[in-house]
XYZ file of C-alpha atoms in Angstrom:
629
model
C 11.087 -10.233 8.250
C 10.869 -13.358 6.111
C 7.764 -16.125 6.938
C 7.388 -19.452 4.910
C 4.197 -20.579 3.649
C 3.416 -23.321 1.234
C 4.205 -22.848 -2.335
C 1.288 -24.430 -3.216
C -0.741 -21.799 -1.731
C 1.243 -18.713 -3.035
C -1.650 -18.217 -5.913
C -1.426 -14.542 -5.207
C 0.303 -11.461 -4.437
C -0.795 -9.746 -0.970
C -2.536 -7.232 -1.223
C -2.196 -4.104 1.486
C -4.664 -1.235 2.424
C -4.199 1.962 0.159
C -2.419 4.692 1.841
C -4.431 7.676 2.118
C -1.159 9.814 2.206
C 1.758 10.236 -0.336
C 5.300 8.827 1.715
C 7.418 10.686 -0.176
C 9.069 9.868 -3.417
C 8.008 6.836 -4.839
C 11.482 5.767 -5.852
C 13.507 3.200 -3.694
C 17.319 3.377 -2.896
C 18.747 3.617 -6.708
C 15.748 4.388 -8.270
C 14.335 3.097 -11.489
C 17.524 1.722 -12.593
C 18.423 0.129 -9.473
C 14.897 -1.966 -10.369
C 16.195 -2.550 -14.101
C 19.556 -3.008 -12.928
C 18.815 -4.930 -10.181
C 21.898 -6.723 -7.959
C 20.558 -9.968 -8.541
C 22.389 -9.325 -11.559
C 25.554 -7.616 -11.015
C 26.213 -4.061 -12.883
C 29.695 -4.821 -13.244
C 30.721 -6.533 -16.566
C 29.645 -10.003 -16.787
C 32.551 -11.442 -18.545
C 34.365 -10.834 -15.264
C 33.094 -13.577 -12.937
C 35.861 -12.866 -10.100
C 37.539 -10.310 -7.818
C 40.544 -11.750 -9.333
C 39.386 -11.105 -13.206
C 38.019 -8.039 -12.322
C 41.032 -6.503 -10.512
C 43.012 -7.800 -13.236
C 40.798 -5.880 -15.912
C 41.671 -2.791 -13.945
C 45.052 -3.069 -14.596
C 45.158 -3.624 -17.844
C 43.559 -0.106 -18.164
C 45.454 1.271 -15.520
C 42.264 2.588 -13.962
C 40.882 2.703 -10.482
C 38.096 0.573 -10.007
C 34.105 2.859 -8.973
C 31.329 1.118 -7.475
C 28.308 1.874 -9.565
C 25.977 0.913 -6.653
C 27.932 2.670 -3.855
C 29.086 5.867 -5.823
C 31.437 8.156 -3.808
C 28.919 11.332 -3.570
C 26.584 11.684 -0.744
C 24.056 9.513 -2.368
C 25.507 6.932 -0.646
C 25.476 8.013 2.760
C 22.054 8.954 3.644
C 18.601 8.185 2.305
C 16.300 10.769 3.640
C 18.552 12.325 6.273
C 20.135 16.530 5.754
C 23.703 15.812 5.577
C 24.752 17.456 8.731
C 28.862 17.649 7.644
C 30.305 18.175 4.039
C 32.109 14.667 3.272
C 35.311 14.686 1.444
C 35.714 11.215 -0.502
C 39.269 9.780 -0.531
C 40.932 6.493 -1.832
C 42.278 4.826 1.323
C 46.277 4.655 1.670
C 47.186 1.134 0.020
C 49.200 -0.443 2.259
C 51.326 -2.333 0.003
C 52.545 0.821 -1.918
C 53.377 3.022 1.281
C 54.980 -0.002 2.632
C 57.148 -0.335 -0.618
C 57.754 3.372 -0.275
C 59.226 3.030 2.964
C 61.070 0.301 2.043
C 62.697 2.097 -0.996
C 63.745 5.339 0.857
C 64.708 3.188 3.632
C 61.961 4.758 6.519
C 60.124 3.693 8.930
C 56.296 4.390 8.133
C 54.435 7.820 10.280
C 50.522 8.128 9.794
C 49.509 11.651 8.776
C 46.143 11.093 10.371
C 47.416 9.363 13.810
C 50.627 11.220 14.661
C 53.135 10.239 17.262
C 51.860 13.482 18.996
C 49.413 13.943 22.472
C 47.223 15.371 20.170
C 46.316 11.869 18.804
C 45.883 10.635 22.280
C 42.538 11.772 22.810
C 40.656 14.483 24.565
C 39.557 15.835 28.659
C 42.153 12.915 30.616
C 44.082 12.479 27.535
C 44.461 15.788 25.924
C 47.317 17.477 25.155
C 47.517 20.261 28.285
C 46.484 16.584 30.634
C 49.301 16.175 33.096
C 48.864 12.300 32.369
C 50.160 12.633 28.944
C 53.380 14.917 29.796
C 56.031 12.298 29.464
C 54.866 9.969 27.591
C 57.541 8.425 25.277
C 56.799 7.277 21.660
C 59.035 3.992 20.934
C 58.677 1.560 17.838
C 58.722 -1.745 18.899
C 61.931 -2.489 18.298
C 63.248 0.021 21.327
C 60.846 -1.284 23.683
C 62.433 -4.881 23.238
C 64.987 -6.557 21.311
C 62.850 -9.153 19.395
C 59.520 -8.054 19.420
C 57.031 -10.478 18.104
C 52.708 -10.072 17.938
C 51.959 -14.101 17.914
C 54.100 -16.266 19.517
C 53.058 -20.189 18.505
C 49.861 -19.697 17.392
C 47.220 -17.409 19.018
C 44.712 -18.844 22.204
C 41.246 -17.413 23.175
C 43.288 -17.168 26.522
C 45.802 -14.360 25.307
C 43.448 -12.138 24.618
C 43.382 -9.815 27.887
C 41.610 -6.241 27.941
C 43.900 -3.002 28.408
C 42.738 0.200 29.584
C 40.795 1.240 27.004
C 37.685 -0.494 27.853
C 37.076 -1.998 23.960
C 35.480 -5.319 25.504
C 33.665 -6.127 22.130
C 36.366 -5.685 19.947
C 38.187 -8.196 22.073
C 35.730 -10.608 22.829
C 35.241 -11.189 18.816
C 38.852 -11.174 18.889
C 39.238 -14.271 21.115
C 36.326 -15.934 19.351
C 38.489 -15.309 16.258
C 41.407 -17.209 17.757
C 39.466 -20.564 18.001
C 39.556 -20.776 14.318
C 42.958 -20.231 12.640
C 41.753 -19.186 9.372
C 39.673 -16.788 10.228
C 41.762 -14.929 12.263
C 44.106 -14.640 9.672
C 41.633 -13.296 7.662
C 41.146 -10.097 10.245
C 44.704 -10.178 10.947
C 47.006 -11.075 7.798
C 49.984 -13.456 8.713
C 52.975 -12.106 6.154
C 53.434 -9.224 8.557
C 56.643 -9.273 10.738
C 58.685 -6.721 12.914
C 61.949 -8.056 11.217
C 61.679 -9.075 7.655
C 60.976 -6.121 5.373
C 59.735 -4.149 8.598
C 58.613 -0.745 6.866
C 56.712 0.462 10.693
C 53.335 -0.355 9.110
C 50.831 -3.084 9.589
C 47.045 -3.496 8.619
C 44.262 -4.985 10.091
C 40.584 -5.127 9.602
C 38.400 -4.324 12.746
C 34.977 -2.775 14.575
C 34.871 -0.983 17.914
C 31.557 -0.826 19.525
C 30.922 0.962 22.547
C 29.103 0.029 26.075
C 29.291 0.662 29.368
C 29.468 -1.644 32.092
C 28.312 -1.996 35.144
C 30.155 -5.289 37.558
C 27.220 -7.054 39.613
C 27.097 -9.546 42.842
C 27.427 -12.515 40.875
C 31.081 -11.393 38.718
C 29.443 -10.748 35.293
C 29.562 -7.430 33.833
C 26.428 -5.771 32.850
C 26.271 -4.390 29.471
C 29.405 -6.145 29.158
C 30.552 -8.278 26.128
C 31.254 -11.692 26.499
C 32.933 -14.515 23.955
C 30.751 -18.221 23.947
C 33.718 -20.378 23.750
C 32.165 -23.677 23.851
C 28.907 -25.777 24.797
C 28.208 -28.973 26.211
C 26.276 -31.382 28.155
C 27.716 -33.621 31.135
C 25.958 -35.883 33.625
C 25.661 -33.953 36.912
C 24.331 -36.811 39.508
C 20.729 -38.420 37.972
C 20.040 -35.747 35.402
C 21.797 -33.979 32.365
C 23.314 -30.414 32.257
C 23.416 -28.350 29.695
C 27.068 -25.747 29.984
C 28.146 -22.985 28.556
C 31.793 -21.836 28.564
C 31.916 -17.850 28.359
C 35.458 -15.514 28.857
C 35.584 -11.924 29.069
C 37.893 -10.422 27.517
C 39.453 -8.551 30.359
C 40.697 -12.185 31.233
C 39.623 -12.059 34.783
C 36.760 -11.170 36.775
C 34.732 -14.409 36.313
C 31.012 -15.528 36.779
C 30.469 -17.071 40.772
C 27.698 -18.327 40.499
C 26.891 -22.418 40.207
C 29.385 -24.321 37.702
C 31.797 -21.607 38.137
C 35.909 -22.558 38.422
C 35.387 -23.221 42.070
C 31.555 -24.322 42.611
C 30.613 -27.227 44.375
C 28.784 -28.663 41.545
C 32.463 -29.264 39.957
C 32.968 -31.981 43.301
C 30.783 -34.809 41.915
C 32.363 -34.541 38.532
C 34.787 -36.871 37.342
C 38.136 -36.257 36.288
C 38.226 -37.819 32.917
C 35.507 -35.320 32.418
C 36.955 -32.186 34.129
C 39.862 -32.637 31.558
C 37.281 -33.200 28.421
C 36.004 -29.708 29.553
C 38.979 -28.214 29.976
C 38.083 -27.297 33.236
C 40.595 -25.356 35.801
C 40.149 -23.135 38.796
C 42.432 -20.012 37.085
C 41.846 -16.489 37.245
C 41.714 -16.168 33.513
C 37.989 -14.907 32.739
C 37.200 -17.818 31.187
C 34.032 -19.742 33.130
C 31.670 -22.544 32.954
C 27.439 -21.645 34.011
C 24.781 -23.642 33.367
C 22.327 -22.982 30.524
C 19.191 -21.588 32.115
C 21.524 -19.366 34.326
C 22.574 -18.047 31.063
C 19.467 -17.521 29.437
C 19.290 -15.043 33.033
C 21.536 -12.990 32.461
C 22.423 -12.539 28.826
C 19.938 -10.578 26.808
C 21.105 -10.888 23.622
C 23.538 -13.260 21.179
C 25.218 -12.490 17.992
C 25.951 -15.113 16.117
C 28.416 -14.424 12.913
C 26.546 -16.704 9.927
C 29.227 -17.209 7.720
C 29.200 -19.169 4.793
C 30.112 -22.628 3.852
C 33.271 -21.780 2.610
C 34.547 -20.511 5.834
C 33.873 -23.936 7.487
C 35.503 -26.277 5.428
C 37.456 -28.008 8.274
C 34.180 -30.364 9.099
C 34.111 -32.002 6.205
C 31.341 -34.027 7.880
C 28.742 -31.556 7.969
C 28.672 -28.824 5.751
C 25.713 -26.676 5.270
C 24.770 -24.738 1.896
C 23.657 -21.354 1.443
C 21.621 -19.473 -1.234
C 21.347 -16.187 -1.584
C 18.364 -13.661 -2.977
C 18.517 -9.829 -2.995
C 15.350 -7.777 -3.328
C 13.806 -4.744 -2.396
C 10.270 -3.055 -1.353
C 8.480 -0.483 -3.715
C 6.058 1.122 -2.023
C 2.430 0.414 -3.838
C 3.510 -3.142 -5.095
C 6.195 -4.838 -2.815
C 5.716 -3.433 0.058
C 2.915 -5.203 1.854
C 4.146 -4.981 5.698
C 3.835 -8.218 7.877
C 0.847 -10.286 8.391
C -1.092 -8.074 10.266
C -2.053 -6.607 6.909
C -4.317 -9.887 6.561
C -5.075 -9.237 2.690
C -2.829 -12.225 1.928
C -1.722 -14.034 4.938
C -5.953 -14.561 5.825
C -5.961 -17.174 3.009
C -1.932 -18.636 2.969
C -1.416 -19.601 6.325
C 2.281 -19.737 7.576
C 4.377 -22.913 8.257
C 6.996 -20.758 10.457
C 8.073 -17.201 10.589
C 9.749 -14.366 12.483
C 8.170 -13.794 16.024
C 9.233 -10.258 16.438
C 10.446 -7.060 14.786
C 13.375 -4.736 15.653
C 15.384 -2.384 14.056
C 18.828 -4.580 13.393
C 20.839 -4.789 10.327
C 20.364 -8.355 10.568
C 17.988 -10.729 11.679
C 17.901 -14.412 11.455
C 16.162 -17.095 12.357
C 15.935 -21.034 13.110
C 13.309 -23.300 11.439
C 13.221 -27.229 11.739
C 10.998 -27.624 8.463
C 10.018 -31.035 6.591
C 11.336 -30.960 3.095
C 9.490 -29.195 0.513
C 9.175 -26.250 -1.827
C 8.157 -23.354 0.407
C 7.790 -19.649 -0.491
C 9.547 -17.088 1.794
C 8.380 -13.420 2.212
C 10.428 -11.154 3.824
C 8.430 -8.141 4.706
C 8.565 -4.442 6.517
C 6.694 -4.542 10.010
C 4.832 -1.361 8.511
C 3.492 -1.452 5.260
C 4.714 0.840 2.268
C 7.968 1.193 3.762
C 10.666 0.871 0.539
C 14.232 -0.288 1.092
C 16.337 -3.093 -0.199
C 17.107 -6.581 1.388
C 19.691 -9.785 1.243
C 18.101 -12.944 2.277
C 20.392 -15.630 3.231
C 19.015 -19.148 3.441
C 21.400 -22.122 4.969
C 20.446 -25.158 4.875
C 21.767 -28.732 5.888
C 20.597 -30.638 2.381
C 21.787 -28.505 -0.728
C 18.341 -26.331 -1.961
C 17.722 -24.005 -4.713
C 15.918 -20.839 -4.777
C 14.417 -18.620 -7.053
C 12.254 -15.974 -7.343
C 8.554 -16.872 -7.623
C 7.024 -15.177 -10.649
C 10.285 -14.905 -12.702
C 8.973 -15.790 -16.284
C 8.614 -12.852 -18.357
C 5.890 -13.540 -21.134
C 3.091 -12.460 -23.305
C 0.229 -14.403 -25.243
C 1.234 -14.289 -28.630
C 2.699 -11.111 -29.076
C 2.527 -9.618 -32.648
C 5.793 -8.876 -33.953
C 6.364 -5.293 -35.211
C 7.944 -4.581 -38.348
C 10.690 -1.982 -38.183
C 11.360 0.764 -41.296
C 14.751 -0.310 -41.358
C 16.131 -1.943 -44.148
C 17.476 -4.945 -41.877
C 14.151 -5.509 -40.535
C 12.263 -5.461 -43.536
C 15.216 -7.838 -44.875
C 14.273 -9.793 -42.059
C 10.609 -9.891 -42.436
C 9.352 -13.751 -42.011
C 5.384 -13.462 -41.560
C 2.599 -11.609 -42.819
C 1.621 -9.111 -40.229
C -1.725 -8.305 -41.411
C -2.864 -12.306 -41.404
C -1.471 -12.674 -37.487
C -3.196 -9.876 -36.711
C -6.662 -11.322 -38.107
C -5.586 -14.212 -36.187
C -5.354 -12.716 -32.899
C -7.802 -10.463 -33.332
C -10.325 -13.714 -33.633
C -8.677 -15.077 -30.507
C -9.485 -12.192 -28.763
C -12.779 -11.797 -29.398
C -13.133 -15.847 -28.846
C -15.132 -16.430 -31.677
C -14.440 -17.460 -35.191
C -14.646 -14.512 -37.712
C -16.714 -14.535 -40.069
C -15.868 -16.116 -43.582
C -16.439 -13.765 -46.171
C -18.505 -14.956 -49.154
C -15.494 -15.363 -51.711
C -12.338 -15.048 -52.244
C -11.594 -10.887 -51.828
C -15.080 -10.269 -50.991
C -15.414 -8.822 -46.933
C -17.891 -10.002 -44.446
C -20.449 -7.440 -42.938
C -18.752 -6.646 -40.124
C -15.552 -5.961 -41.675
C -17.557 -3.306 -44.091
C -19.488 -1.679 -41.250
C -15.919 -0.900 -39.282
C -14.118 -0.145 -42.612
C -17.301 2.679 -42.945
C -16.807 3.994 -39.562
C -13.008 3.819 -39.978
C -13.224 6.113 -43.567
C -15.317 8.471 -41.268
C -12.921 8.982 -38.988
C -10.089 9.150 -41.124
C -10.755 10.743 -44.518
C -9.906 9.751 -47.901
C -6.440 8.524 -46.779
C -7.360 5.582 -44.662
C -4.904 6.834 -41.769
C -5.601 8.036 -38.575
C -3.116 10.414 -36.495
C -3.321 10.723 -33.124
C -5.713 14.102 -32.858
C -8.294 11.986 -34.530
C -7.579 8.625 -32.728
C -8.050 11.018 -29.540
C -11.162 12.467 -30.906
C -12.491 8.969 -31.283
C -11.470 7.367 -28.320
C -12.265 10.138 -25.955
C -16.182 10.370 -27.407
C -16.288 6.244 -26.770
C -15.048 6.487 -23.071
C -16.904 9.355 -22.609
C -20.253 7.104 -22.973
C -18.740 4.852 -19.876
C -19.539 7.010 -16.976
C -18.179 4.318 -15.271
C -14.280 4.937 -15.938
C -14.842 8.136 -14.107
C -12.003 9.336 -16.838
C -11.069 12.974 -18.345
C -10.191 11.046 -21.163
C -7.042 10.091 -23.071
C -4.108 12.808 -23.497
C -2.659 13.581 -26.475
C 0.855 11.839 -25.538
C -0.925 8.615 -24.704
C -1.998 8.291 -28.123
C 0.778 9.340 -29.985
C 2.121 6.667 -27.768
C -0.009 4.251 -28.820
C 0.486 5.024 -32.746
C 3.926 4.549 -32.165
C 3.618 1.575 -30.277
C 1.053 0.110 -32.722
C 2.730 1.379 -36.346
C 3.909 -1.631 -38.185
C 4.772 0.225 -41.821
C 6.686 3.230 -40.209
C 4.176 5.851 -41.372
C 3.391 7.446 -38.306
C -0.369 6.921 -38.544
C -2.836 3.666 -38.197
C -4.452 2.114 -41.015
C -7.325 0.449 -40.870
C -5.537 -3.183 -39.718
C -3.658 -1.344 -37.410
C -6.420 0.594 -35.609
C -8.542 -2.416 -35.748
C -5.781 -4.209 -33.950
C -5.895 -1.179 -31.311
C -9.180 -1.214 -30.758
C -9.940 -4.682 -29.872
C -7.154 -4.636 -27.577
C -8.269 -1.493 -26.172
C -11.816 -2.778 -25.945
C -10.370 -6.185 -23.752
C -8.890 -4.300 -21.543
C -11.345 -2.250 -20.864
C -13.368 -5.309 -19.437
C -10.288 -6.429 -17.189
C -10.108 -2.458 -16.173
C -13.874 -2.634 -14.677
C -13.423 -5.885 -13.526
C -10.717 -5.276 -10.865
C -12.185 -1.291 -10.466
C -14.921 -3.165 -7.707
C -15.797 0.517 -5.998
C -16.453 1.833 -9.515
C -13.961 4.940 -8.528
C -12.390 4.977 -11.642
C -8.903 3.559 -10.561
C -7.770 0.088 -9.445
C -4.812 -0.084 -6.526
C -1.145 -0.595 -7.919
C -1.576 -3.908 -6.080
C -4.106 -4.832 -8.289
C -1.857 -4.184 -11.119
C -0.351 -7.275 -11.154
C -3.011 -9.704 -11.613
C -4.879 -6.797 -14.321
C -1.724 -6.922 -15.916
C -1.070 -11.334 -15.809
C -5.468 -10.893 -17.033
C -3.819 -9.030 -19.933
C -2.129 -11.228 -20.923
C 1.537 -10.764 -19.661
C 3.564 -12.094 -17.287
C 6.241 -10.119 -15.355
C 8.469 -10.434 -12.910
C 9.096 -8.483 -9.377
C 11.543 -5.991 -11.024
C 9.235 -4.737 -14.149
C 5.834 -4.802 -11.411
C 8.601 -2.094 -9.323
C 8.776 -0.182 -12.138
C 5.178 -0.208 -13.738
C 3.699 0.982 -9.648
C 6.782 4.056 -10.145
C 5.919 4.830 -13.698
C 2.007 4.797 -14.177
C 0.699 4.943 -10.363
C -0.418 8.385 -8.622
C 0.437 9.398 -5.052
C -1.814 7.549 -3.573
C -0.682 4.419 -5.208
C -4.124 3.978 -7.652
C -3.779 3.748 -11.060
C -6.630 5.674 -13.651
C -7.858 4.340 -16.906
C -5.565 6.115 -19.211
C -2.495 4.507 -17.300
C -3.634 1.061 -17.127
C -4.407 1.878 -21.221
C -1.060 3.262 -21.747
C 0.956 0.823 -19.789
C -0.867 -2.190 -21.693
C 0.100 -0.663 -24.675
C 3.276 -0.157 -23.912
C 4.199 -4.410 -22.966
C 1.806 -4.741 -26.184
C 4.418 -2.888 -28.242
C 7.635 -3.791 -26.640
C 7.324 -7.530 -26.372
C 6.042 -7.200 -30.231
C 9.220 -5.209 -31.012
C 11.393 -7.969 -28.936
C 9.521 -10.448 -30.948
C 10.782 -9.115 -34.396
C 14.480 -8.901 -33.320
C 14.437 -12.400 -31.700
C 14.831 -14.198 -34.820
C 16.010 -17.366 -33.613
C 13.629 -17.960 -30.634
C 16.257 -17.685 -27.792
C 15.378 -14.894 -25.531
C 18.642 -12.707 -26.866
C 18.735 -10.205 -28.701
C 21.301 -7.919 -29.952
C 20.784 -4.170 -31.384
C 22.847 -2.046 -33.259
C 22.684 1.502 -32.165
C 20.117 2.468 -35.248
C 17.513 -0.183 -33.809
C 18.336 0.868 -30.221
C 17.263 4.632 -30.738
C 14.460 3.907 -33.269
C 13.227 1.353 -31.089
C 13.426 3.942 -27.588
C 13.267 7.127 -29.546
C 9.463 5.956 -31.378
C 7.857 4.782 -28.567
């Protein structure tokens, strides 16, 4: 459910209770990649903007086209749910090829699914040993009448009448269909005849609910589906009356109650207005009611939202539409609706949703004044993961975006790669930038040393402490740079911590090597450490109960302390990778997740020579950049 609030007070992320209980697998609909790959921007090759390009790209390869986001395996069919049938996945029939196959062998077309047999009648009534289905006759159209025909000068919400079947909603979309030309020929295709290259086959595009129905005292149908055909106001004596035309589909059995065909409220209306209404006393199930009468006995609408390019015909008023997909991770997205007051205490909503219920869609109306606002669609229930579409229409033309969509770091130091092209690339002195941040981060000025060559103090007390740690060679692996770093954080009873494992600092070596070696030197570690010693400080900081772990919704403002800025999609995947079951995340995480943006935006850094935000890798810097890591 989406609610708008200011963007001028969207300063921060809500923030939800921690669950006490694990809800299962902390992986959304897709997964990880589903968050990297996210449908904001399309999986399919980008170079093909179109259905048209893309079908044609097909061809070309004389391949059958596979949706990588709805796979045919049973992935795709349900998301927590035992599969209660085994599912056999089939291409459906294409109708132009059977219909050109008919043509060729000169047949008529005969469905292997839906035979001309009583078995494909139906079942109890209609089943085959029924004595109502004993002689019935199968005819094509053509033996049933000389010059059969399905539209006959265009189609009318008025031709539309219900069979025996009972399928009221089908039909009463159906007639709503036929007040707009194109598209009903959009369900319904028009090059389709019973004479011209007549092959016995047809297609059409439709949905069948079921109901049942119960007829009450005043002619409307209860649980019944009815078309809104039209709405409009008329003077009725001293006072103005809101209408509402309705037809059932059945086309009769009409609404009797006041500003029905034959009311008396239709007396004291003129003529000249009768006709404007279209207004006749016909037993055609089409009926006039008043408004609040309606609002009685009708329980729910559906309204069909399409989009602007389905209503070209008013070229008056045409309304825009943007469109954002999304999803909920559970421990970072998924923050539930404002009774979770973490967020919505201080942000106060300018409109939102007034309920919750279980629909595939929900939409509502707003009458805002024009502005930037920030819109939150949200789970009634918090920590409930699952993607969305949100569809915004709009009179004026808007934009949208996603709020936090910059992805950033202060000054990240660029790595140098062992590879001949990136040392043939080198443009900077690594050591010197280092120095530099290094200062920045401690936000003081280091100090000068005496002369050219000759080091300060400080630099000779760490250089002593460094040769202690790591020998004569100057380089530390990552046994000793646990040793180390395990017997500091062990002094900080604080971080409640077992430590750092043996991964996260080979991790961190790798992450952290500039010269390829496999080991720090003293630059290198000193570059570590100060970073390691910073975030320490933003660690405590947003660990308030001193339990040793800060919430995954934390995360994101630890992480934007740090010194990076991130987007929805890599905060989906940081709460997946480094949070526990409970959604909290423990010193060595937060450690080894900083380290990791350290080391990748550093390694971005070095291939984006040209400052654009691209980069391109051949498949040697691709697997020695994911491979030593």
């Amino acid at each position: 459910m989406p609610a708008v609030i200011p963007s001028s007070l969207a300063f921060q992320i809500g923030c939800s209770p921690i669950p006490q209980k694990s809800a299962g697998t902390t992986g959304a609909p897709g997964g990880i990649y589903s968050a990297i790959l996210s449908r904001n921007f399309p999986i399919i090759d980008k170079r093909y903007k179109n259905f048209l390009e893309l079908r044609d790209k097909y061809l070309k390869k004389n391949v059958l086209f596979e949706d990588p986001v709805f796979k045919a395996d049973d992935t795709s069919l349900f998301y927590s749910q035992k599969l209660p049938i085994k599912f056999e996945w089939k291409r459906p029939p294409d109708f132009s090829a059977l219909k050109e196959e008919c043509l060729r062998k000169k047949t008529v077309f005969e469905d292997d699914y839906f035979q001309a047999t009583v078995e494909s009648l139906g079942y109890k009534e209609l089943g085959p040993k029924s004595t109502k289905v004993k002689n019935i006759v199968w005819k094509r159209p053509k033996e049933i009448c000389e010059n059969p025909q399905f539209i006959i000068g265009g189609a009318n919400r008025t031709d539309i009448c219900q069979g025996d079947l009972g399928d009221c909603w089908f039909l009463a979309a159906i007639a709503c269909l036929t007040l707009n030309e194109k598209l009903l020929y959009r369900v319904i295709p028009p090059d389709q005849s019973f004479t011209e290259n007549y092959a016995g086959i047809f297609h059409f595009q439709s949905l069948v609910p079921v109901r049942f129905e119960t007829r009450t005292g005043t002619g409307l149908v209860k649980g019944h589906a009815y078309s809104v055909t039209g709405v409009e106001d008329i003077q009725h004596k001293e006072t103005r009356v809101r209408l509402v035309r309705l037809r059932n589909p059945w086309g009769q059995v009409e609404w009797n109650g006041p500003w029905s065909d034959n009311s008396k409220e239709w007396a004291t209306i003129e003529k000249h207005e009768k006709e404007r209404l279209q207004q006749q006393s016909a037993e055609d199930g089409e009926f006039w009611m008043a408004f609040e009468d309606f609002k009685k006995n009708f329980t729910k609408i559906e309204i069909c939202n399409l989009t602007p390019d389905s209503l070209e015909e008013d070229k008056l008023h045409k309304w825009t539409v943007s469109v954002n997909e999304g999803r909920w991770v559970r421990g970072c997205s998924a923050g539930g609706c404002r009774n979770y007051p973490d967020f919505f205490l201080f942000n106060s909503s300018k409109a939102r949703c007034k309920s919750y219920i279980n629909l595939r869609e929900v939409t509502q109306r707003f009458r805002l004044c024009p502005g930037e606002y920030v819109i939150i669609p949200s789970t009634y229930e918090p920590h409930q993961e699952g993607e969305f579409l949100l569809r915004v229409f709009s009179e004026k033309r808007s934009t949208s975006e996603e709020i936090e969509n910059k992805i950033e770091a202060d000054h990240p130091v660029p790595i140098v790669f062992v590879s001949d092209r990136a040392k043939a690339n080198k443009e900077l002195n690594t050591d010197d930038y280092m120095q530099e941040e290094e200062t920045k981060t401690m936000g003081k000025k280091k100090p000068a040393p005496a002369s050219a060559g000759e080091e300060s103090e400080e630099d000779k007390q760490f250089r002593t402490i460094f040769q202690q740690i790591a020998g004569d060679d100057m380089q530390i692996t990552a046994h000793e740079l646990k040793n180390v770093l395990n017997r500091v954080v062990s002094k900080h009873k604080d971080l409640k911590t077992d430590g750092f494992r043996l991964e996260s600092c080979r991790s961190m070596i790798a992450l952290m090597d500039t010269d390829g070696t496999g080991r720090l030197n003293l630059q290198e570690f000193r570059h570590l450490w100060n970073k390691i010693k910073q975030w320490q400080g933003t660690f405590k900081h947003y660990d308030a109960d001193q339990s040793g772990t800060i919430s995954s919704y934390e995360m994101r403002n630890a992480v934007n302390d740090a010194g990076f800025r991130l987007n929805n999609q890599l905060y989906d995947i940081i709460t997946m990778r480094y949070a526990d079951e409970k959604m909290n995340i423990d010193f060595d995480s937060f450690i080894c997740c900083l380290v990791r943006l350290e080391g990748m935006f550093r390694a971005f850094q070095a291939f984006d020579k040209d400052g654009d935000g691209m980069i391109k890798l051949s498949v040697l810097e691709w697997l020695q950049l994911t491979m030593y890591a």
